[in-house]
Tab-separated table of C-alpha atoms in Angstrom:
chain	number	residue	atom	x	y	z
G	195	MET	CA	65.808	177.617	82.061
G	196	HIS	CA	66.961	175.339	84.995
G	197	ASN	CA	69.843	173.663	83.506
G	198	GLU	CA	72.938	174.639	81.110
G	199	GLU	CA	72.684	172.571	77.713
G	200	SER	CA	75.712	171.840	75.529
G	201	ARG	CA	75.808	169.582	72.746
G	202	THR	CA	78.522	166.980	71.533
G	203	ASP	CA	78.658	164.617	68.766
G	204	LEU	CA	77.088	161.688	71.165
G	205	GLY	CA	74.176	164.079	72.699
G	206	ASN	CA	73.630	166.813	75.011
G	207	ILE	CA	75.235	167.232	78.335
G	208	ARG	CA	73.127	169.272	81.021
G	209	ILE	CA	74.591	170.676	83.893
G	210	HIS	CA	72.096	171.632	86.669
G	211	LYS	CA	72.052	174.872	88.588
G	212	ASN	CA	72.492	172.921	91.801
G	213	VAL	CA	75.721	171.454	90.455
G	214	ILE	CA	77.143	174.797	89.770
G	215	ALA	CA	75.820	176.006	93.066
G	216	SER	CA	77.690	173.174	94.863
G	217	ILE	CA	81.195	173.874	92.755
G	218	ALA	CA	80.511	177.475	93.953
G	219	SER	CA	80.119	176.375	97.301
G	220	LEU	CA	82.878	173.990	97.494
G	221	ALA	CA	85.411	176.813	95.878
G	222	ALA	CA	84.310	179.446	98.347
G	223	ILE	CA	84.946	177.636	101.492
G	224	GLU	CA	88.475	176.471	100.436
G	225	ILE	CA	89.345	180.053	101.057
G	226	GLU	CA	90.982	180.864	104.585
G	227	GLY	CA	88.932	183.580	105.933
G	228	VAL	CA	85.532	182.044	104.900
G	229	LYS	CA	83.561	180.434	107.900
G	230	ARG	CA	80.806	179.183	105.631
G	231	VAL	CA	78.260	179.515	102.911
G	232	GLY	CA	74.946	181.448	104.477
G	233	GLN	CA	71.791	180.449	104.376
G	234	ASP	CA	68.137	181.478	103.360
G	235	LEU	CA	64.898	180.942	104.626
G	236	LYS	CA	64.766	177.676	102.360
G	237	SER	CA	68.126	176.192	102.520
G	238	GLY	CA	67.518	176.790	106.608
G	239	LEU	CA	64.346	174.813	106.827
G	240	MET	CA	65.847	172.237	103.845
G	241	GLU	CA	68.602	171.572	106.614
G	242	PHE	CA	66.691	171.718	109.611
G	243	ILE	CA	64.782	168.613	108.385
G	244	GLY	CA	68.023	166.898	107.089
G	245	LYS	CA	68.215	167.598	103.577
G	246	LYS	CA	71.396	169.634	102.013
G	247	SER	CA	70.365	172.292	99.958
G	248	PHE	CA	72.314	174.888	97.676
G	249	SER	CA	68.791	177.287	97.600
G	250	ALA	CA	71.110	179.801	99.361
G	251	ILE	CA	73.183	180.284	96.105
G	252	LYS	CA	71.418	181.609	93.065
G	253	VAL	CA	72.451	180.501	89.530
G	254	GLU	CA	71.072	182.403	86.655
G	255	PHE	CA	71.904	181.835	82.559
G	256	ASP	CA	71.447	184.783	80.329
G	257	LYS	CA	70.478	184.502	77.027
G	258	ASN	CA	74.367	184.376	75.735
G	259	GLY	CA	74.608	181.001	78.286
G	260	GLU	CA	76.520	183.055	80.432
G	261	VAL	CA	76.655	182.352	84.348
G	262	LYS	CA	75.580	184.718	87.028
G	263	VAL	CA	76.171	183.606	90.589
G	264	GLU	CA	75.289	185.199	93.633
G	265	ILE	CA	76.882	183.394	96.838
G	266	PRO	CA	75.717	184.366	100.487
G	267	LEU	CA	78.957	184.132	102.939
G	268	ILE	CA	79.848	183.910	106.648
G	269	ILE	CA	83.677	185.557	106.914
G	270	LYS	CA	85.554	184.605	109.833
G	271	TYR	CA	86.392	187.665	112.112
G	272	GLY	CA	89.584	189.389	111.584
G	273	TYR	CA	89.974	189.018	107.845
G	274	ASN	CA	89.832	191.626	105.287
G	275	ILE	CA	86.313	191.265	103.541
G	276	PRO	CA	87.070	192.695	100.180
G	277	GLU	CA	90.652	190.521	100.023
G	278	VAL	CA	88.103	187.563	100.998
G	279	ALA	CA	85.510	188.482	98.977
G	280	ALA	CA	87.891	189.012	95.799
G	281	LYS	CA	89.591	185.584	96.311
G	282	VAL	CA	86.214	183.911	96.634
G	283	GLN	CA	85.127	184.942	93.362
G	284	GLU	CA	88.676	184.291	91.637
G	285	ASN	CA	88.119	180.766	93.072
G	286	ILE	CA	84.752	180.361	92.107
G	287	ARG	CA	85.255	181.576	88.418
G	288	ASN	CA	88.667	179.277	88.155
G	289	ASN	CA	86.795	176.241	89.323
G	290	LEU	CA	83.490	176.586	87.325
G	291	GLU	CA	85.423	177.387	84.187
G	292	LYS	CA	87.657	174.334	84.961
G	293	MET	CA	85.038	171.803	85.394
G	294	THR	CA	81.914	173.240	83.352
G	295	ASN	CA	83.676	175.287	80.633
G	296	LEU	CA	80.980	177.649	81.025
G	297	LEU	CA	81.380	181.427	80.500
G	298	ILE	CA	81.321	183.282	83.887
G	299	LYS	CA	79.654	186.815	83.804
G	300	ASP	CA	79.210	187.950	87.500
G	301	ILE	CA	80.007	186.163	90.755
G	302	ASN	CA	78.146	188.622	93.328
G	303	VAL	CA	79.484	187.696	97.037
G	304	ASN	CA	76.763	188.871	99.591
G	305	ILE	CA	78.610	188.876	103.361
G	306	GLN	CA	75.633	187.829	105.491
G	307	ALA	CA	77.733	187.982	108.933
G	308	ILE	CA	81.011	187.650	110.774
G	309	GLU	CA	81.626	184.718	112.961
G	310	LYS	CA	84.463	183.761	115.237
G	311	GLY	CA	86.813	181.229	113.541
L	37	MET	CA	59.454	204.868	90.717
L	38	LYS	CA	58.094	202.117	88.678
L	39	PHE	CA	54.205	201.873	87.578
L	40	PHE	CA	53.378	198.922	89.713
L	41	THR	CA	55.021	200.331	92.536
L	42	VAL	CA	52.778	203.515	92.112
L	43	LEU	CA	49.639	201.349	91.359
L	44	GLY	CA	50.109	199.139	94.552
L	45	ILE	CA	50.765	202.297	96.748
L	46	VAL	CA	47.744	204.227	95.261
L	47	PHE	CA	45.539	201.160	95.603
L	48	TYR	CA	47.173	200.119	99.225
L	49	SER	CA	45.868	203.902	100.227
L	50	THR	CA	42.405	203.650	98.723
L	51	ILE	CA	41.758	200.248	100.353
L	52	ILE	CA	42.846	201.452	103.872
L	53	ILE	CA	41.210	205.000	103.475
L	54	LEU	CA	37.798	203.254	102.578
L	55	VAL	CA	38.028	200.877	105.580
L	56	GLY	CA	38.877	203.951	107.607
L	57	LEU	CA	35.711	205.891	106.306
L	58	SER	CA	33.440	202.512	106.734
L	59	MET	CA	34.705	202.315	110.472
L	60	ILE	CA	34.055	206.205	111.138
L	61	GLY	CA	30.727	205.847	109.454
L	62	LEU	CA	29.597	202.912	111.389
L	63	SER	CA	30.837	204.580	114.416
L	64	LEU	CA	28.850	207.587	113.686
L	65	SER	CA	25.961	205.690	112.681
L	66	LEU	CA	26.117	207.411	109.185
L	67	ILE	CA	25.956	203.779	107.435
L	68	PRO	CA	22.537	202.231	108.625
L	69	MET	CA	22.643	199.015	109.793
L	70	GLN	CA	19.617	198.056	107.789
L	71	ASN	CA	22.015	198.559	104.349
L	72	ILE	CA	24.854	196.535	105.841
L	73	ASN	CA	22.048	193.734	106.573
L	74	ASN	CA	20.821	194.172	102.970
L	75	LEU	CA	24.002	193.786	101.571
L	76	LEU	CA	25.305	190.792	103.387
L	77	ALA	CA	21.762	189.181	102.575
L	78	TYR	CA	21.997	189.925	99.284
L	79	LEU	CA	25.859	188.617	99.038
L	80	GLN	CA	24.521	185.376	100.567
L	81	ASN	CA	21.765	184.439	97.883
L	82	SER	CA	23.724	185.024	94.820
L	83	ALA	CA	25.958	182.588	93.921
L	84	ASN	CA	27.922	184.706	91.351
L	85	LEU	CA	28.366	187.545	94.132
L	86	LYS	CA	29.998	185.054	96.168
L	87	ILE	CA	32.314	183.950	93.669
L	88	ILE	CA	33.365	187.638	92.880
L	89	PHE	CA	33.815	188.340	96.681
L	90	GLY	CA	35.818	184.928	97.101
L	91	LEU	CA	37.988	185.697	94.036
L	92	SER	CA	38.453	189.311	95.109
L	93	GLY	CA	39.503	188.212	98.430
L	94	PHE	CA	42.123	185.739	96.920
L	95	LEU	CA	43.255	188.449	94.675
L	96	LEU	CA	43.866	190.857	97.511
L	97	ILE	CA	45.767	188.432	99.361
L	98	LEU	CA	48.203	187.923	96.612
L	99	ILE	CA	48.622	191.212	95.732
L	100	SER	CA	49.170	192.223	99.433
L	101	PHE	CA	52.211	189.147	99.316
L	102	SER	CA	53.589	190.673	96.426
L	103	PHE	CA	53.652	194.354	97.734
L	104	ALA	CA	55.123	192.833	101.365
L	105	GLN	CA	57.530	191.160	99.171
L	106	LEU	CA	58.642	194.204	97.179
L	107	ILE	CA	58.523	196.431	100.632
L	108	LEU	CA	61.145	194.023	102.122
L	109	GLY	CA	63.170	193.279	99.224
L	110	LYS	CA	63.797	197.237	99.121
L	111	PHE	CA	64.682	197.353	102.595
L	112	GLN	CA	67.119	194.041	102.689
L	113	ARG	CA	68.793	195.821	99.356
L	114	GLU	CA	69.102	199.299	101.218
L	115	LYS	CA	70.870	197.528	104.369
L	116	THR	CA	73.919	196.370	102.827
L	117	ILE	CA	77.242	197.898	101.851
L	118	ALA	CA	78.477	197.418	98.088
L	119	PHE	CA	81.326	197.721	96.102
L	120	SER	CA	82.376	196.154	92.829
L	121	THR	CA	85.583	194.207	91.866
L	122	ALA	CA	86.384	192.660	88.345
L	123	SER	CA	84.443	189.750	88.990
L	124	GLY	CA	81.010	190.971	90.415
L	125	GLU	CA	79.862	192.847	93.330
L	126	VAL	CA	80.381	192.349	96.915
L	127	THR	CA	77.710	193.333	99.530
L	128	VAL	CA	78.214	193.645	102.895
L	129	ALA	CA	75.124	192.753	105.113
L	130	LEU	CA	75.151	196.067	107.927
L	131	SER	CA	74.159	193.276	110.398
L	132	ALA	CA	77.693	191.936	109.732
L	133	VAL	CA	79.480	195.238	110.403
L	134	GLU	CA	77.422	195.021	113.487
L	135	ASP	CA	78.965	191.691	114.481
L	136	LEU	CA	82.291	193.084	113.672
L	137	ILE	CA	81.846	196.000	116.127
L	138	LYS	CA	80.615	193.419	118.900
L	139	ARG	CA	83.999	191.861	118.763
L	140	LEU	CA	85.476	194.845	120.005
L	141	THR	CA	84.169	194.085	123.588
L	142	GLY	CA	87.135	192.112	124.311
L	143	ILE	CA	89.711	194.485	122.911
L	144	ILE	CA	88.722	197.169	125.817
L	145	ALA	CA	88.364	195.886	129.306
L	146	GLU	CA	86.415	198.650	130.741
L	147	ILE	CA	83.339	197.573	128.228
L	148	LYS	CA	80.831	195.336	129.576
L	149	GLU	CA	78.345	195.460	126.697
L	150	LEU	CA	78.097	197.258	123.452
L	151	ARG	CA	75.206	197.350	121.184
L	152	PRO	CA	75.964	198.763	117.785
L	153	ASN	CA	73.592	199.819	115.238
L	154	VAL	CA	74.962	200.479	111.451
L	155	ILE	CA	73.401	202.981	109.062
L	156	ALA	CA	74.480	203.251	105.679
L	157	SER	CA	73.702	206.582	104.288
L	158	LYS	CA	74.768	208.802	101.346
L	159	LYS	CA	77.077	210.794	103.548
L	160	GLY	CA	79.017	207.480	104.765
L	161	ILE	CA	78.639	205.187	107.258
L	162	GLU	CA	76.906	206.117	110.389
L	163	VAL	CA	77.677	204.049	113.757
L	164	ASP	CA	75.620	204.413	117.019
L	165	LEU	CA	77.157	202.838	120.111
L	166	ARG	CA	75.330	201.923	123.014
L	167	VAL	CA	78.035	201.282	125.776
L	168	ILE	CA	77.403	199.746	128.864
L	169	LEU	CA	81.007	200.263	131.055
L	170	LYS	CA	82.019	198.070	133.707
L	171	SER	CA	83.796	200.824	136.075
L	172	GLU	CA	84.160	204.411	136.423
L	173	ALA	CA	86.358	204.874	133.672
L	174	ASN	CA	87.528	208.140	132.198
L	175	ILE	CA	84.644	208.648	129.488
L	176	PRO	CA	86.175	210.820	127.336
L	177	GLU	CA	89.115	208.889	127.314
L	178	LEU	CA	87.634	205.495	126.753
L	179	THR	CA	85.127	206.984	124.539
L	180	SER	CA	87.639	208.398	121.974
L	181	ARG	CA	89.528	205.118	121.879
L	182	LEU	CA	86.564	203.383	121.054
L	183	GLN	CA	85.667	205.725	118.283
L	184	GLU	CA	89.244	205.377	116.890
L	185	ILE	CA	89.287	201.463	117.320
L	186	THR	CA	85.894	201.000	115.257
L	187	ARG	CA	86.826	203.091	112.902
L	188	SER	CA	90.125	201.891	112.089
L	189	LYS	CA	88.828	198.214	112.547
L	190	ILE	CA	85.629	199.256	109.793
L	191	GLN	CA	88.356	200.472	107.421
L	192	GLU	CA	90.531	197.574	107.985
L	193	VAL	CA	88.123	194.918	107.145
L	194	LEU	CA	85.932	196.615	104.845
L	195	GLY	CA	88.748	198.652	103.053
L	196	LEU	CA	86.271	201.198	102.386
L	197	GLU	CA	87.536	205.228	102.340
L	198	GLU	CA	84.316	206.585	102.914
L	199	GLN	CA	83.577	208.608	106.051
L	200	ILE	CA	82.635	206.800	109.229
L	201	PHE	CA	80.641	208.734	111.536
L	202	ILE	CA	80.663	207.224	115.226
L	203	ARG	CA	78.165	208.211	118.072
L	204	ILE	CA	78.620	206.760	121.383
L	205	HIS	CA	75.821	206.595	124.222
L	206	ILE	CA	76.791	205.332	127.585
L	207	ALA	CA	73.921	203.733	128.600
L	208	LYS	CA	75.171	202.647	132.115
L	209	ILE	CA	78.138	202.069	134.298
L	210	ILE	CA	77.988	199.168	136.459
L	211	THR	CA	80.048	199.915	139.807
L	212	PRO	CA	81.761	196.872	141.714
L	213	GLU	CA	79.453	196.820	144.329
L	214	GLU	CA	76.748	196.594	141.893
L	215	LYS	CA	78.348	193.919	140.314
L	216	GLU	CA	79.047	192.015	143.501
L	217	ARG	CA	75.103	192.607	144.308
L	218	LYS	CA	74.183	190.881	141.122
L	219	LYS	CA	76.156	187.972	141.397
L	220	LYS	CA	74.696	187.383	144.996
L	221	ASP	CA	71.137	187.907	143.552
L	222	ASN	CA	71.683	185.160	140.827
L	223	GLU	CA	73.152	182.869	143.870
L	224	ARG	CA	70.284	183.498	145.887
L	225	GLU	CA	67.976	182.675	142.578
L	226	ASP	CA	69.587	179.503	141.803
L	227	PRO	CA	70.089	177.672	145.429
L	228	ALA	CA	72.053	174.706	145.364
L	229	VAL	CA	69.648	171.663	145.732
L	230	PRO	CA	70.864	169.286	148.168
L	231	TYR	CA	71.677	165.734	146.997
L	232	SER	CA	70.610	167.177	143.407
L	233	GLY	CA	73.483	165.079	141.830
L	234	PHE	CA	72.843	161.979	143.697
L	235	GLY	CA	72.144	159.224	141.640
L	236	ARG	CA	73.627	160.355	138.369
L	237	ILE	CA	76.179	158.252	136.435
Protein backbone atom coordinates (compact mmCIF):
# COMPACT_ATOMS: atom_id res chain seq x y z
CA MET A 1 0.00 0.00 0.00
CA HIS A 2 1.38 3.34 -1.02
CA ASN A 3 -1.01 5.68 0.77
CA GLU A 4 -2.92 5.74 4.01
CA GLU A 5 -6.61 6.22 3.36
CA SER A 6 -9.29 7.50 5.73
CA ARG A 7 -12.96 8.00 5.00
CA THR A 8 -15.09 11.08 5.70
CA ASP A 9 -18.76 11.81 4.89
CA LEU A 10 -17.68 13.54 1.70
CA GLY A 11 -15.18 11.02 0.44
CA ASN A 12 -11.76 9.57 1.01
CA ILE A 13 -8.61 11.28 2.20
CA ARG A 14 -5.37 9.72 1.13
CA ILE A 15 -2.04 10.64 2.64
CA HIS A 16 0.92 9.69 0.50
CA LYS A 17 3.95 8.10 2.12
CA ASN A 18 6.06 10.99 0.85
CA VAL A 19 3.94 13.41 2.92
CA ILE A 20 4.67 11.42 6.06
CA ALA A 21 8.36 11.25 5.12
CA SER A 22 8.37 14.99 4.51
CA ILE A 23 6.77 15.75 7.91
CA ALA A 24 9.24 13.40 9.59
CA SER A 25 12.16 15.10 7.83
CA LEU A 26 11.04 18.61 8.84
CA ALA A 27 10.32 17.53 12.40
CA ALA A 28 13.74 15.91 12.69
CA ILE A 29 15.73 18.92 11.53
CA GLU A 30 13.89 21.15 13.99
CA ILE A 31 15.77 19.45 16.80
CA GLU A 32 19.02 20.99 17.93
CA GLY A 33 21.90 18.67 17.27
CA VAL A 34 20.51 17.30 14.02
CA LYS A 35 22.67 18.37 11.09
CA ARG A 36 20.52 16.92 8.32
CA VAL A 37 18.59 13.87 7.19
CA GLY A 38 20.84 11.15 5.83
CA GLN A 39 20.68 9.72 2.34
CA ASP A 40 20.54 6.41 0.60
CA LEU A 41 21.71 5.63 -2.92
CA LYS A 42 18.38 6.53 -4.53
CA SER A 43 17.88 9.86 -2.76
CA GLY A 44 21.55 10.72 -3.40
CA LEU A 45 21.10 10.12 -7.12
CA MET A 46 17.85 12.10 -7.18
CA GLU A 47 19.52 15.02 -5.44
CA PHE A 48 22.42 14.80 -7.90
CA ILE A 49 20.01 15.35 -10.78
CA GLY A 50 18.34 18.20 -8.88
CA LYS A 51 15.23 16.46 -7.56
CA LYS A 52 14.32 16.41 -3.90
CA SER A 53 13.57 12.94 -2.66
CA PHE A 54 12.58 11.52 0.71
CA SER A 55 13.29 7.95 -0.31
CA ALA A 56 15.87 7.60 2.47
CA ILE A 57 13.01 7.88 4.98
CA LYS A 58 11.11 4.62 4.98
CA VAL A 59 7.42 4.71 5.80
CA GLU A 60 5.40 1.54 6.28
CA PHE A 61 1.75 0.98 7.14
CA ASP A 62 0.81 -2.22 8.92
CA LYS A 63 -2.52 -4.06 8.75
CA ASN A 64 -3.97 -2.02 11.63
CA GLY A 65 -3.17 1.22 9.82
CA GLU A 66 -0.32 2.04 12.19
CA VAL A 67 2.70 3.79 10.77
CA LYS A 68 6.31 2.78 11.12
CA VAL A 69 8.92 5.38 10.18
CA GLU A 70 12.62 4.78 9.72
CA ILE A 71 14.76 7.88 9.40
CA PRO A 72 18.52 8.19 8.81
CA LEU A 73 20.18 11.18 10.47
CA ILE A 74 23.49 13.01 10.54
CA ILE A 75 24.14 14.38 14.02
CA LYS A 76 26.26 17.40 14.88
CA TYR A 77 29.48 16.73 16.73
CA GLY A 78 29.30 17.30 20.49
CA TYR A 79 25.68 16.32 21.08
CA ASN A 80 24.49 13.35 23.11
CA ILE A 81 23.12 10.87 20.56
CA PRO A 82 20.48 9.11 22.71
CA GLU A 83 19.12 12.49 23.85
CA VAL A 84 18.95 13.90 20.32
CA ALA A 85 17.42 10.66 18.97
CA ALA A 86 14.77 10.61 21.71
CA LYS A 87 13.88 14.27 21.00
CA VAL A 88 13.65 13.51 17.27
CA GLN A 89 11.36 10.54 17.89
CA GLU A 90 9.16 12.64 20.17
CA ASN A 91 8.95 15.55 17.73
CA ILE A 92 8.19 13.30 14.75
CA ARG A 93 5.48 11.49 16.74
CA ASN A 94 3.88 14.76 17.89
CA ASN A 95 3.93 16.34 14.44
CA LEU A 96 2.64 13.25 12.65
CA GLU A 97 -0.18 12.80 15.14
CA LYS A 98 -1.05 16.49 15.01
CA MET A 99 -0.97 16.79 11.23
CA THR A 100 -2.30 13.44 10.05
CA ASN A 101 -4.21 11.87 12.97
CA LEU A 102 -2.42 8.62 12.18
CA LEU A 103 -1.45 6.06 14.80
CA ILE A 104 2.30 5.88 15.11
CA LYS A 105 3.78 2.52 15.95
CA ASP A 106 7.55 2.93 15.74
CA ILE A 107 9.94 5.69 14.82
CA ASN A 108 13.33 4.14 14.22
CA VAL A 109 16.31 6.47 14.00
CA ASN A 110 19.51 5.44 12.23
CA ILE A 111 22.52 7.64 12.95
CA GLN A 112 24.60 7.49 9.78
CA ALA A 113 27.38 9.92 10.63
CA ILE A 114 28.58 12.72 12.85
CA GLU A 115 29.59 16.02 11.32
CA LYS A 116 30.87 19.31 12.67
CA GLY A 117 28.02 21.77 13.17
CA MET B 1 19.37 -19.85 9.30
CA LYS B 2 16.50 -19.43 6.87
CA PHE B 3 15.72 -22.17 4.36
CA PHE B 4 16.35 -19.91 1.35
CA THR B 5 19.69 -18.74 2.75
CA VAL B 6 20.82 -22.36 3.10
CA LEU B 7 19.50 -23.11 -0.39
CA GLY B 8 21.38 -20.11 -1.78
CA ILE B 9 24.64 -21.11 -0.09
CA VAL B 10 24.32 -24.72 -1.32
CA PHE B 11 23.47 -23.51 -4.83
CA TYR B 12 26.39 -21.12 -4.97
CA SER B 13 28.85 -23.63 -3.54
CA THR B 14 27.71 -26.20 -6.12
CA ILE B 15 28.11 -23.77 -9.03
CA ILE B 16 31.55 -22.65 -7.87
CA ILE B 17 32.68 -26.26 -7.29
CA LEU B 18 31.43 -27.22 -10.78
CA VAL B 19 33.28 -24.29 -12.37
CA GLY B 20 36.42 -25.22 -10.44
CA LEU B 21 36.17 -28.88 -11.40
CA SER B 22 35.64 -28.07 -15.08
CA MET B 23 38.66 -25.75 -15.03
CA ILE B 24 40.81 -28.47 -13.44
CA GLY B 25 39.39 -30.98 -15.92
CA LEU B 26 40.23 -28.72 -18.85
CA SER B 27 43.75 -28.04 -17.61
CA LEU B 28 44.44 -31.76 -17.11
CA SER B 29 42.81 -32.62 -20.47
CA LEU B 30 40.30 -34.84 -18.67
CA ILE B 31 37.45 -33.26 -20.64
CA PRO B 32 38.00 -33.88 -24.35
CA MET B 33 37.74 -30.76 -26.49
CA GLN B 34 35.59 -32.71 -28.95
CA ASN B 35 32.86 -33.14 -26.29
CA ILE B 36 32.84 -29.40 -25.59
CA ASN B 37 32.71 -28.64 -29.30
CA ASN B 38 29.83 -31.07 -29.77
CA LEU B 39 27.94 -29.55 -26.86
CA LEU B 40 28.42 -25.99 -28.19
CA ALA B 41 27.43 -27.05 -31.71
CA TYR B 42 24.30 -28.77 -30.37
CA LEU B 43 23.46 -25.64 -28.40
CA GLN B 44 23.83 -23.46 -31.48
CA ASN B 45 21.58 -25.66 -33.58
CA SER B 46 18.76 -26.23 -31.09
CA ALA B 47 16.42 -23.25 -30.62
CA ASN B 48 14.79 -24.76 -27.50
CA LEU B 49 18.14 -25.33 -25.84
CA LYS B 50 19.15 -21.76 -26.63
CA ILE B 51 16.03 -20.44 -24.87
CA ILE B 52 16.61 -22.72 -21.88
CA PHE B 53 20.24 -21.65 -21.68
CA GLY B 54 19.38 -17.94 -21.93
CA LEU B 55 16.65 -18.17 -19.29
CA SER B 56 18.96 -20.10 -16.96
CA GLY B 57 21.54 -17.35 -17.34
CA PHE B 58 18.93 -14.69 -16.56
CA LEU B 59 17.78 -16.66 -13.51
CA LEU B 60 21.36 -17.02 -12.30
CA ILE B 61 21.86 -13.25 -12.54
CA LEU B 62 18.65 -12.63 -10.56
CA ILE B 63 19.66 -15.14 -7.89
CA SER B 64 23.12 -13.61 -7.61
CA PHE B 65 21.60 -10.13 -7.13
CA SER B 66 19.27 -11.28 -4.38
CA PHE B 67 22.07 -13.24 -2.75
CA ALA B 68 24.41 -10.23 -2.85
CA GLN B 69 21.68 -8.06 -1.34
CA LEU B 70 21.15 -10.61 1.41
CA ILE B 71 24.84 -10.65 2.29
CA LEU B 72 25.22 -6.86 2.07
CA GLY B 73 22.08 -6.33 4.15
CA LYS B 74 23.47 -8.61 6.81
CA PHE B 75 26.78 -6.76 6.84
CA GLN B 76 25.01 -3.40 7.06
CA ARG B 77 22.87 -4.59 9.94
CA GLU B 78 25.91 -5.82 11.82
CA LYS B 79 27.77 -2.53 11.45
CA THR B 80 25.62 -0.62 13.90
CA ILE B 81 25.16 -0.14 17.61
CA ALA B 82 21.48 -0.33 18.50
CA PHE B 83 19.41 0.59 21.52
CA SER B 84 15.70 0.93 22.10
CA THR B 85 13.67 3.84 23.37
CA ALA B 86 9.97 4.15 24.13
CA SER B 87 9.27 5.41 20.59
CA GLY B 88 11.32 2.87 18.66
CA GLU B 89 14.84 1.80 17.92
CA VAL B 90 17.96 3.93 17.50
CA THR B 91 20.85 2.54 15.49
CA VAL B 92 24.20 4.27 15.31
CA ALA B 93 26.46 3.38 12.38
CA LEU B 94 29.95 2.38 13.46
CA SER B 95 31.28 4.81 10.86
CA ALA B 96 29.52 7.58 12.85
CA VAL B 97 31.42 6.49 15.97
CA GLU B 98 34.60 6.54 13.87
CA ASP B 99 33.77 10.12 12.77
CA LEU B 100 33.38 11.04 16.40
CA ILE B 101 36.77 9.61 17.34
CA LYS B 102 38.48 11.29 14.37
CA ARG B 103 37.36 14.66 15.78
CA LEU B 104 39.52 14.00 18.85
CA THR B 105 42.61 14.83 16.76
CA GLY B 106 42.07 18.51 17.53
CA ILE B 107 41.88 17.93 21.30
CA ILE B 108 45.33 16.37 21.73
CA ALA B 109 47.97 18.60 20.19
CA GLU B 110 50.60 15.86 19.81
CA ILE B 111 48.42 13.82 17.44
CA LYS B 112 48.93 14.45 13.74
CA GLU B 113 46.53 11.82 12.44
CA LEU B 114 44.06 9.39 13.93
CA ARG B 115 42.54 6.47 12.04
CA PRO B 116 39.92 4.62 14.08
CA ASN B 117 38.33 1.27 13.38
CA VAL B 118 35.33 0.41 15.53
CA ILE B 119 33.94 -3.10 15.93
CA ALA B 120 30.84 -3.94 17.95
CA SER B 121 30.96 -7.44 19.39
CA LYS B 122 29.20 -9.36 22.13
CA LYS B 123 31.98 -8.41 24.54
CA GLY B 124 31.44 -4.71 23.95
CA ILE B 125 32.84 -2.03 21.67
CA GLU B 126 36.35 -2.58 20.35
CA VAL B 127 38.22 0.47 19.10
CA ASP B 128 41.47 0.18 17.17
CA LEU B 129 43.32 3.46 16.85
CA ARG B 130 46.14 3.96 14.35
CA VAL B 131 47.97 7.08 15.43
CA ILE B 132 50.59 9.31 13.81
CA LEU B 133 52.30 11.54 16.36
CA LYS B 134 53.67 15.00 15.69
CA SER B 135 56.70 14.83 17.97
CA GLU B 136 58.49 12.60 20.42
CA ALA B 137 55.83 12.85 23.08
CA ASN B 138 55.70 10.68 26.17
CA ILE B 139 53.99 7.73 24.56
CA PRO B 140 52.69 5.85 27.66
CA GLU B 141 51.24 9.06 29.08
CA LEU B 142 49.79 10.15 25.73
CA THR B 143 48.25 6.79 24.91
CA SER B 144 46.59 6.43 28.31
CA ARG B 145 45.23 9.99 27.95
CA LEU B 146 43.95 9.14 24.46
CA GLN B 147 42.32 5.94 25.71
CA GLU B 148 40.65 7.82 28.54
CA ILE B 149 39.40 10.64 26.29
CA THR B 150 38.14 8.20 23.65
CA ARG B 151 36.34 6.08 26.23
CA SER B 152 34.70 9.04 27.98
CA LYS B 153 33.70 10.65 24.66
CA ILE B 154 32.03 7.45 23.39
CA GLN B 155 30.23 6.96 26.70
CA GLU B 156 29.20 10.62 26.84
CA VAL B 157 27.90 10.82 23.29
CA LEU B 158 26.38 7.36 22.95
CA GLY B 159 25.26 7.06 26.56
CA LEU B 160 26.21 3.39 26.54
CA GLU B 161 27.34 1.43 29.54
CA GLU B 162 28.90 -1.37 27.52
CA GLN B 163 32.57 -2.18 27.94
CA ILE B 164 34.87 -0.28 25.58
CA PHE B 165 38.23 -1.79 24.65
CA ILE B 166 40.71 0.60 23.09
CA ARG B 167 43.81 -0.62 21.31
CA ILE B 168 46.34 1.96 20.13
CA HIS B 169 48.94 1.44 17.45
CA ILE B 170 51.51 4.18 16.97
CA ALA B 171 52.15 3.95 13.25
CA LYS B 172 54.58 6.84 12.87
CA ILE B 173 56.25 9.68 14.75
CA ILE B 174 56.92 12.76 12.67
CA THR B 175 59.92 14.74 13.93
CA PRO B 176 60.16 18.53 13.35
CA GLU B 177 63.00 17.98 10.81
CA GLU B 178 60.86 15.57 8.84
CA LYS B 179 58.02 18.07 8.89
CA GLU B 180 60.33 20.81 7.55
CA ARG B 181 61.64 18.48 4.83
CA LYS B 182 58.13 17.56 3.73
CA LYS B 183 57.19 21.24 3.59
CA LYS B 184 60.26 21.99 1.44
CA ASP B 185 59.48 19.02 -0.84
CA ASN B 186 55.96 20.30 -1.33
CA GLU B 187 57.25 23.77 -2.16
CA ARG B 188 59.67 22.27 -4.70
CA GLU B 189 56.87 20.24 -6.30
CA ASP B 190 54.67 23.33 -6.72
CA PRO B 191 57.06 26.10 -7.77
CA ALA B 192 55.55 29.53 -8.19
CA VAL B 193 55.03 30.27 -11.87
CA PRO B 194 56.23 33.75 -12.78
CA TYR B 195 53.44 36.08 -13.93
CA SER B 196 50.93 33.31 -13.16
CA GLY B 197 48.46 35.80 -11.74
CA PHE B 198 49.00 38.24 -14.60
CA GLY B 199 45.84 39.15 -16.47
CA ARG B 200 43.46 37.84 -13.80
CA ILE B 201 40.67 40.13 -12.82
